[in-house]
Short mmCIF file of C-alpha atoms in Angstrom, two decimals:
data_model
loop_
_atom_site.label_atom_id
_atom_site.label_comp_id
_atom_site.label_asym_id
_atom_site.label_seq_id
_atom_site.Cartn_x
_atom_site.Cartn_y
_atom_site.Cartn_z
CA TRP A 1 -0.12 0.18 -0.02
CA ILE A 2 1.57 3.12 -1.64
CA HIS A 3 0.80 6.19 0.57
CA GLY A 4 1.57 9.63 -1.44
CA ASN A 5 2.76 11.58 1.65
CA GLY A 6 5.37 8.59 2.37
CA ASN A 7 3.92 8.58 6.07
CA ARG A 8 3.90 4.67 6.24
CA ILE A 9 7.77 2.89 4.51
CA ASP A 10 7.77 -0.84 4.75
CA ILE A 11 11.50 -1.35 4.92
CA LEU A 12 12.98 -3.83 2.98
CA ASN A 13 15.38 -4.69 5.23
CA ASP A 14 16.36 -8.09 3.67
CA THR A 15 17.12 -6.62 0.34
CA TRP A 16 20.74 -5.45 1.00
CA TYR A 17 22.71 -2.63 -1.21
CA GLY A 18 26.82 -3.79 0.16
CA ASP A 19 27.02 -4.24 3.84
CA ARG A 20 23.71 -2.34 4.33
CA PRO A 21 19.85 -2.66 3.38
CA LEU A 22 18.55 -0.76 0.42
CA ALA A 23 16.32 1.76 2.18
CA GLU A 24 20.15 2.94 4.24
CA THR A 25 20.92 3.88 0.60
CA LEU A 26 17.79 6.73 0.50
CA ARG A 27 19.01 8.35 3.84
CA GLY A 28 19.93 11.65 1.79
CA PRO A 29 18.31 15.41 2.10
CA LEU A 30 14.95 13.80 3.37
CA GLU A 31 16.00 12.15 6.47
CA SER A 32 18.84 14.64 6.92
CA GLY A 33 16.09 17.50 7.10
CA SER A 34 17.07 19.57 4.13
CA THR A 35 15.13 21.45 1.64
CA ASN A 36 17.86 22.82 -0.39
CA ALA A 37 17.68 20.86 -3.28
CA SER A 38 19.90 22.68 -5.73
CA ASP A 39 22.76 22.06 -3.52
CA PRO A 40 25.01 19.31 -4.93
CA SER A 41 25.74 17.86 -1.83
CA ARG A 42 22.53 17.60 -0.35
CA SER A 43 20.69 16.63 -3.04
CA LYS A 44 22.44 13.30 -4.30
CA ILE A 45 22.24 10.03 -2.99
CA ARG A 46 25.39 8.21 -1.65
CA LYS A 47 26.13 5.46 -3.75
CA SER A 48 26.68 1.71 -2.45
CA ARG A 49 29.56 -0.61 -2.58
CA GLY A 50 27.30 -3.11 -4.44
CA LYS A 51 24.48 -4.44 -5.11
CA PHE A 52 22.99 -7.60 -3.00
CA LYS A 53 23.70 -11.43 -5.31
CA GLY A 54 22.06 -13.71 -3.13
CA LEU A 55 25.55 -15.03 -1.86
CA GLU A 56 24.16 -16.36 1.61
CA THR A 57 21.63 -18.11 -0.32
CA LEU A 58 24.32 -19.88 -2.91
CA LYS A 59 26.45 -20.76 0.16
CA LYS A 60 23.81 -22.59 2.13
CA MET A 61 23.22 -23.91 -1.63
CA ARG A 62 26.76 -25.34 -1.63
CA VAL A 63 26.50 -27.41 1.42
CA TYR A 64 23.31 -29.14 0.35
CA ASN A 65 25.46 -30.19 -2.52
CA ASN A 66 24.29 -27.31 -4.88
CA ALA A 67 20.69 -28.87 -4.50
CA LYS A 68 17.54 -26.50 -3.75
CA LEU A 69 17.04 -25.32 -0.24
CA PRO A 70 13.60 -26.53 1.03
CA VAL A 71 11.44 -24.24 2.93
CA GLN A 72 8.18 -25.22 4.35
CA ILE A 73 4.61 -23.69 3.33
CA ASP A 74 1.85 -22.98 5.57
CA MET A 75 -1.31 -23.33 3.52
CA GLU A 76 -4.04 -22.09 6.23
CA PHE A 77 -1.56 -18.85 6.94
CA ARG A 78 -0.65 -18.91 3.84
CA ARG A 79 3.33 -18.25 4.33
CA PRO A 80 6.33 -20.15 4.84
CA PHE A 81 8.09 -21.06 7.72
CA GLY A 82 11.10 -23.35 9.10
CA GLU A 83 14.63 -23.31 7.71
CA ASN A 84 15.38 -21.38 5.14
CA THR A 85 12.79 -18.92 4.84
CA ASP A 86 14.41 -15.49 5.23
CA ASP A 87 16.11 -16.55 2.46
CA LEU A 88 13.39 -17.13 0.58
CA VAL A 89 11.75 -13.67 1.56
CA GLY A 90 15.00 -12.40 0.76
CA GLU A 91 15.18 -13.91 -2.56
CA ILE A 92 11.87 -12.90 -3.54
CA ALA A 93 12.78 -9.44 -2.58
CA ARG A 94 15.87 -9.14 -4.98
CA LEU A 95 14.11 -10.95 -8.09
CA VAL A 96 11.33 -8.35 -7.58
CA THR A 97 13.88 -5.32 -8.05
CA LEU A 98 15.40 -7.26 -10.87
CA CYS A 99 12.32 -8.40 -12.86
CA ALA A 100 9.00 -6.41 -12.40
CA SER A 101 8.34 -3.68 -13.90
CA PHE A 102 7.43 -0.27 -11.85
CA ASP A 103 5.51 1.46 -14.83
CA VAL A 104 2.37 0.21 -13.48
CA PRO A 105 0.60 1.13 -10.14
CA TYR A 106 -0.11 -1.67 -8.56
CA TRP A 107 2.07 -5.25 -8.27
CA ARG A 108 -1.36 -6.40 -9.68
CA ASP A 109 -0.80 -4.87 -13.00
CA VAL A 110 2.42 -6.13 -13.71
CA PRO A 111 2.95 -8.36 -16.72
CA GLU A 112 2.23 -11.89 -15.97
CA ASP A 113 5.41 -12.69 -18.12
CA ARG A 114 7.35 -10.51 -15.65
CA LYS A 115 5.62 -12.40 -12.12
CA ILE A 116 6.28 -16.14 -14.31
CA LYS A 117 10.12 -15.14 -14.42
CA ILE A 118 10.63 -14.64 -10.98
CA TYR A 119 8.80 -17.01 -9.64
CA GLU A 120 10.76 -19.55 -11.64
CA LYS A 121 14.15 -17.84 -10.63
CA LEU A 122 12.77 -18.78 -7.40
CA LEU A 123 12.18 -22.38 -8.05
CA ASP A 124 15.30 -22.70 -9.56
CA LYS A 125 17.04 -22.19 -6.03
CA PHE A 126 14.09 -23.33 -3.90
CA GLU A 127 11.84 -26.50 -2.96
CA LEU A 128 8.55 -25.52 -1.73
CA ARG A 129 7.07 -28.11 0.11
CA VAL A 130 3.75 -28.83 2.01
CA GLY A 131 4.56 -31.74 4.73
CA ASP A 132 6.98 -34.82 3.04
CA GLU A 133 5.54 -33.39 -0.64
CA VAL A 134 7.00 -31.02 -2.80
CA CYS A 135 4.11 -28.63 -4.25
CA ASN A 136 4.63 -26.50 -7.26
CA ASP A 137 0.65 -25.99 -8.06
CA ILE A 138 -1.22 -23.09 -8.21
CA HIS A 139 -1.84 -22.01 -4.85
CA ILE A 140 2.06 -22.38 -4.30
CA ARG A 141 2.06 -19.83 -7.02
CA LYS A 142 -0.61 -17.27 -5.24
CA ILE A 143 1.19 -17.61 -1.90
CA ILE A 144 5.05 -16.67 -3.39
CA TYR A 145 2.56 -13.88 -5.68
CA GLU A 146 1.00 -12.68 -2.02
CA ILE A 147 4.94 -12.02 -0.90
CA ALA A 148 5.95 -10.58 -3.94
CA GLY A 149 3.44 -7.97 -4.00
CA ARG A 150 3.83 -6.72 0.06
CA ARG A 151 7.88 -6.79 -1.71
CA TYR A 152 6.55 -4.91 -4.83
CA ARG A 153 4.79 -2.39 -2.29
CA ASP A 154 8.26 -1.94 0.02
CA VAL A 155 10.09 -0.98 -3.04
CA ARG A 156 7.42 1.40 -4.85
CA SER A 157 7.60 3.27 -1.23
CA ILE A 158 11.34 3.86 -1.00
CA LEU A 159 11.38 4.51 -4.63
CA TYR A 160 8.41 7.38 -3.75
CA ARG A 161 11.20 8.44 -0.96
CA HIS A 162 13.76 8.57 -3.70
CA TYR A 163 11.99 10.33 -5.74
CA GLN A 164 11.09 12.99 -3.10
CA SER A 165 15.20 13.63 -2.24
CA TYR A 166 15.28 15.85 -5.15
CA ALA A 167 13.31 19.17 -6.14
CA THR A 168 12.40 18.93 -9.78
CA ASP A 169 11.66 16.16 -12.18
CA GLU A 170 15.44 17.38 -14.28
CA GLU A 171 17.08 16.16 -11.22
CA ARG A 172 14.83 12.97 -10.83
CA LEU A 173 15.17 12.00 -14.05
CA GLN A 174 18.88 12.47 -14.23
CA ASN A 175 19.20 10.68 -10.81
CA PRO A 176 17.31 6.91 -10.99
CA LEU A 177 17.46 4.27 -8.56
CA GLU A 178 20.34 1.99 -9.36
CA ASP A 179 18.92 -1.52 -10.87
CA ILE A 180 15.75 0.51 -11.80
CA ASN A 181 14.61 1.01 -15.73
CA ALA A 182 15.61 4.22 -17.25
CA ASN A 183 12.08 4.52 -19.01
CA GLU A 184 10.10 2.71 -16.55
CA TRP A 185 11.89 5.07 -13.43
CA ALA A 186 10.18 8.27 -16.16
CA TRP A 187 7.33 6.75 -15.81
CA LEU A 188 7.09 6.83 -12.07
CA VAL A 189 8.74 10.69 -11.87
CA ASN A 190 5.92 11.73 -14.50
CA TYR A 191 3.20 9.13 -12.39
CA PHE A 192 4.27 10.43 -8.45
CA GLY A 193 3.74 13.67 -9.77
CA SER A 194 0.04 13.40 -11.18
CA GLN A 195 -2.83 14.45 -9.18
CA LYS A 196 -4.33 10.68 -9.29
CA PHE A 197 -1.29 9.74 -7.53
CA LYS A 198 -2.04 12.77 -5.11
CA CYS A 199 -5.36 11.98 -4.15
CA ASN A 200 -4.15 9.11 -2.29
CA GLU A 201 -2.11 11.60 -0.19
CA GLY A 202 -3.77 11.94 3.59
CA GLY A 203 -2.25 8.64 5.34
CA GLU A 204 -3.42 4.91 6.07
CA PRO A 205 -6.72 4.28 5.61
CA PRO A 206 -8.53 2.60 8.58
CA ALA A 207 -7.79 -0.92 9.98
CA HIS A 208 -11.17 -2.03 8.13
CA GLU A 209 -10.81 -0.13 4.98
CA LEU A 210 -7.44 -1.74 4.84
CA TRP A 211 -8.89 -5.40 5.42
CA ARG A 212 -11.17 -4.83 2.51
CA LEU A 213 -8.48 -3.60 0.37
CA THR A 214 -6.73 -6.55 0.83
CA HIS A 215 -9.39 -9.14 0.54
CA GLN A 216 -11.58 -8.36 -2.23
CA LYS A 217 -10.96 -9.77 -5.29
CA LYS A 218 -10.64 -6.64 -8.40
CA ASP A 219 -14.23 -7.40 -9.43
CA GLY A 220 -15.47 -6.55 -5.32
CA SER A 221 -16.04 -10.29 -4.78
CA TRP A 222 -14.46 -11.09 -1.43
CA GLY A 223 -12.12 -13.89 -0.86
CA SER A 224 -14.06 -15.45 1.46
CA GLU A 225 -17.04 -15.58 3.68
CA GLN A 226 -15.27 -15.01 6.66
CA SER A 227 -13.25 -12.26 5.41
CA ARG A 228 -16.93 -10.84 4.57
CA HIS A 229 -17.97 -10.99 7.78
CA VAL A 230 -15.24 -9.74 9.66
CA TYR A 231 -15.44 -6.57 7.63
CA GLU A 232 -19.10 -6.02 8.00
CA THR A 233 -19.00 -6.79 12.06
CA VAL A 234 -15.76 -4.28 12.92
CA LYS A 235 -18.44 -1.96 10.07
CA ASP A 236 -21.26 -2.64 12.73
CA LYS A 237 -19.60 -1.98 15.85
CA LEU A 238 -17.77 1.04 14.51
CA GLU A 239 -21.30 2.68 14.01
CA GLU A 240 -22.22 1.75 17.31
CA LEU A 241 -19.85 2.97 18.96
CA ALA A 242 -19.68 5.98 17.38
CA SER A 243 -23.45 6.85 19.17
CA GLN A 244 -21.74 6.28 22.55
CA PRO A 245 -20.30 8.62 24.46
CA CYS A 246 -16.72 9.08 24.56
CA ASP A 247 -15.40 8.09 27.67
CA SER A 248 -16.64 4.63 26.90
CA PRO A 249 -14.39 2.23 28.14
CA VAL A 250 -14.58 -0.52 25.34
CA ALA A 251 -12.70 -0.27 22.24
CA SER A 252 -12.54 2.53 20.03
CA THR A 253 -10.01 2.61 17.11
CA PRO A 254 -10.69 0.45 14.03
CA GLU A 255 -7.86 -1.47 15.03
CA GLU A 256 -8.70 -2.56 18.33
CA VAL A 257 -12.19 -3.00 17.02
CA LEU A 258 -10.51 -5.18 14.32
CA SER A 259 -7.96 -7.20 16.68
CA LEU A 260 -11.06 -8.55 18.91
CA VAL A 261 -13.07 -9.53 16.06
CA VAL A 262 -10.04 -11.66 14.17
CA ARG A 263 -8.60 -12.23 18.06
CA GLN A 264 -5.15 -10.43 17.01
CA ARG A 265 -2.69 -13.60 18.51
CA SER A 266 0.62 -12.55 20.17
CA GLY A 267 3.62 -11.27 17.86
CA TYR A 268 1.17 -10.98 14.32
CA VAL A 269 1.39 -7.80 12.87
CA ARG A 270 -2.03 -7.40 10.64
CA GLY A 271 -1.76 -6.29 7.44
CA PRO A 272 2.11 -5.85 6.57
CA GLY A 273 3.94 -9.21 7.36
CA CYS A 274 3.92 -12.75 5.60
CA GLY A 275 1.75 -14.18 8.66
CA PRO A 276 1.59 -14.41 12.38
CA LYS A 277 4.75 -14.57 14.18
CA PRO A 278 6.61 -17.96 14.44
CA PRO A 279 7.61 -19.17 17.98
CA SER A 280 11.37 -18.96 18.59
CA LYS A 281 13.38 -22.46 18.73
CA SER A 282 14.31 -22.20 22.00
CA ALA A 283 9.65 -22.09 22.45
CA VAL A 284 9.40 -24.77 20.16
CA THR A 285 12.65 -26.61 21.75
CA THR A 286 10.86 -26.41 25.15
CA ALA A 287 7.46 -27.59 24.17
CA THR A 288 9.04 -30.47 21.97
CA ILE A 289 10.72 -31.44 25.35
CA ALA A 290 7.61 -30.93 27.66
CA GLY A 291 5.68 -33.09 24.81
CA LEU A 292 8.27 -35.68 24.94
CA GLN A 293 8.47 -36.10 28.87
CA ALA A 294 4.77 -35.90 29.14
CA GLN A 295 4.58 -39.07 26.80
CA VAL A 296 7.36 -40.37 28.48
CA LYS A 297 5.18 -40.35 31.80
CA ASP A 298 2.01 -41.84 30.40
CA LYS A 299 3.67 -44.23 28.90
CA ASP A 300 5.47 -45.39 32.22
CA GLU A 301 2.17 -45.17 33.62
CA ARG A 302 0.52 -47.32 31.34
CA ILE A 303 2.69 -50.07 31.70
CA SER A 304 2.60 -49.95 35.56
CA GLN A 305 -1.05 -50.44 35.06
CA MET A 306 -0.12 -53.25 32.52
CA GLU A 307 2.06 -55.04 35.22
CA GLU A 308 -0.25 -54.65 38.08
CA LEU A 309 -3.10 -56.33 35.82
CA ILE A 310 -0.37 -58.98 34.56
CA SER A 311 0.52 -59.44 38.12
CA LYS A 312 -3.33 -59.80 39.51
CA GLN A 313 -3.93 -62.05 36.77
CA ARG A 314 -1.41 -64.35 38.23
CA GLU A 315 -2.34 -64.39 41.13
CA ASP A 316 -5.59 -65.56 39.83
CA MET A 317 -4.77 -68.38 38.07
CA ALA A 318 -2.33 -69.38 40.92
CA GLN A 319 -5.41 -69.90 43.02
CA ILE A 320 -7.56 -71.45 40.24
CA GLN A 321 -4.90 -73.46 39.76
CA GLU A 322 -4.49 -74.85 43.08
CA LYS A 323 -8.15 -75.74 43.43
CA LEU A 324 -7.95 -77.55 40.57
CA PHE A 325 -5.38 -79.42 42.04
CA LYS A 326 -7.36 -80.34 45.12
CA GLN A 327 -10.66 -80.89 43.20
CA LYS A 328 -8.59 -83.48 41.07
CA ALA A 329 -6.95 -85.28 44.64
CA GLU A 330 -10.64 -84.99 45.80
CA VAL A 331 -11.82 -87.08 42.96
CA THR A 332 -9.48 -89.24 42.47
CA ALA A 333 -9.94 -90.23 45.94
CA GLU A 334 -13.30 -90.51 45.56
CA VAL A 335 -12.80 -93.25 42.77
CA THR A 336 -10.46 -95.11 44.24
CA ALA A 337 -12.45 -95.79 47.08
CA ARG A 338 -15.76 -96.55 45.15
CA LEU A 339 -12.97 -98.76 42.98
CA LYS A 340 -12.30 -100.73 46.07
CA SER A 341 -15.61 -101.01 47.09
CA ASP A 342 -16.84 -102.05 43.95
CA MET A 343 -14.35 -105.04 44.10
CA SER A 344 -14.07 -105.79 47.57
CA SER A 345 -18.18 -106.60 46.85
CA GLN A 346 -17.49 -108.39 43.53
CA LEU A 347 -14.38 -110.42 45.43
CA ASN A 348 -16.76 -111.16 48.02
CA GLU A 349 -19.48 -112.34 45.86
CA LEU A 350 -16.93 -114.35 43.47
CA VAL A 351 -15.89 -116.38 47.47
CA ASN A 352 -19.56 -116.68 48.17
CA LYS A 353 -20.63 -118.15 44.62
CA LYS A 354 -17.52 -120.67 45.08
CA PHE A 355 -18.37 -121.82 48.39
CA MET A 356 -21.75 -122.30 47.84
CA ASP A 357 -20.63 -124.46 44.40
CA MET A 358 -18.18 -126.34 46.59
CA MET A 359 -21.58 -126.89 48.96
CA PHE A 360 -23.82 -128.16 46.33
CA GLN A 361 -20.95 -130.13 44.79
CA PHE A 362 -20.39 -132.30 48.29
CA HIS A 363 -23.73 -132.86 49.07
CA ARG A 364 -24.29 -134.03 45.84
CA ASP A 365 -21.06 -136.60 46.60
CA LEU A 366 -22.20 -137.10 49.86
CA GLY A 367 -26.04 -138.27 48.44
CA ILE A 368 -24.31 -140.79 45.63
CA GLY A 369 -22.44 -142.61 48.77
CA HIS A 370 -25.86 -143.95 50.18
#
């Protein structure tokens, strides 16, 4: 978002010229307070020692055996995160400065072939991932374009400051910023001096209007139903607050109301920036250790419970086994007793029968003798 009065300038701290940020090359008469543009010593912009060429990125690529640097993309927050994120954003800023055309009012007006060139050059150095998969689909491309659009606005803000450093168009045309095409710079000089651009002077729009501008499409439709709901809710609340006393303790500014409606997270600057500020490495490490310790504790408790259950089951099995042995002994004794009783009865019966047979034979023999 470019403001004609230059009150809000987003500095490209990740785009360097020589050993200092690009913005430092613009600290000429504008910041020093000089209004004497005719003084050559005050109107010239100090030259830097050379432009940034992504050397740190190349060094990292050598560590990866000249392979592409992996970068994770968060599809929910539409932003890169984790390792190599700074390198990715810095490379996007560098490519925007070198490849984008600045003879159009907005990033959306940059020719598509320029945007594709930026994206393809970026893929020469970076491997964009969602989880474990490499993704280069239209959704990833749109996220990269969103980041490039923010960097484009940053560069335009810097170019406007450079424009303000000189008093006349003649001086401005004679002193284009390095890496900016002379024809594009001439177009910008004409555009920055136009009535259309000057109509945008007056500062940043209210937070809810900035929300609308960044969440609506060209045709006026909303990017999502949730975005529309946020805007209408904030607008209604502001209208309601306008009818309340000025000393009301509730939030009264568009920024405060928007923060309450969207429940702004700590460390997240809404509007500029790529997304919510990720937690520090120490916080991530501490959270990871705490999570692992909790898992180990839970596992130890489950193992202890299982050991108690196994011990109880063993005791129950021992009792059952003892009971079975006892029942077996009782049954064996009973069966043995029965067998003995049956055998004794059968033996007595056999003896008695044998005795009767002998008595019968004796009487028979005795009768024959008489």
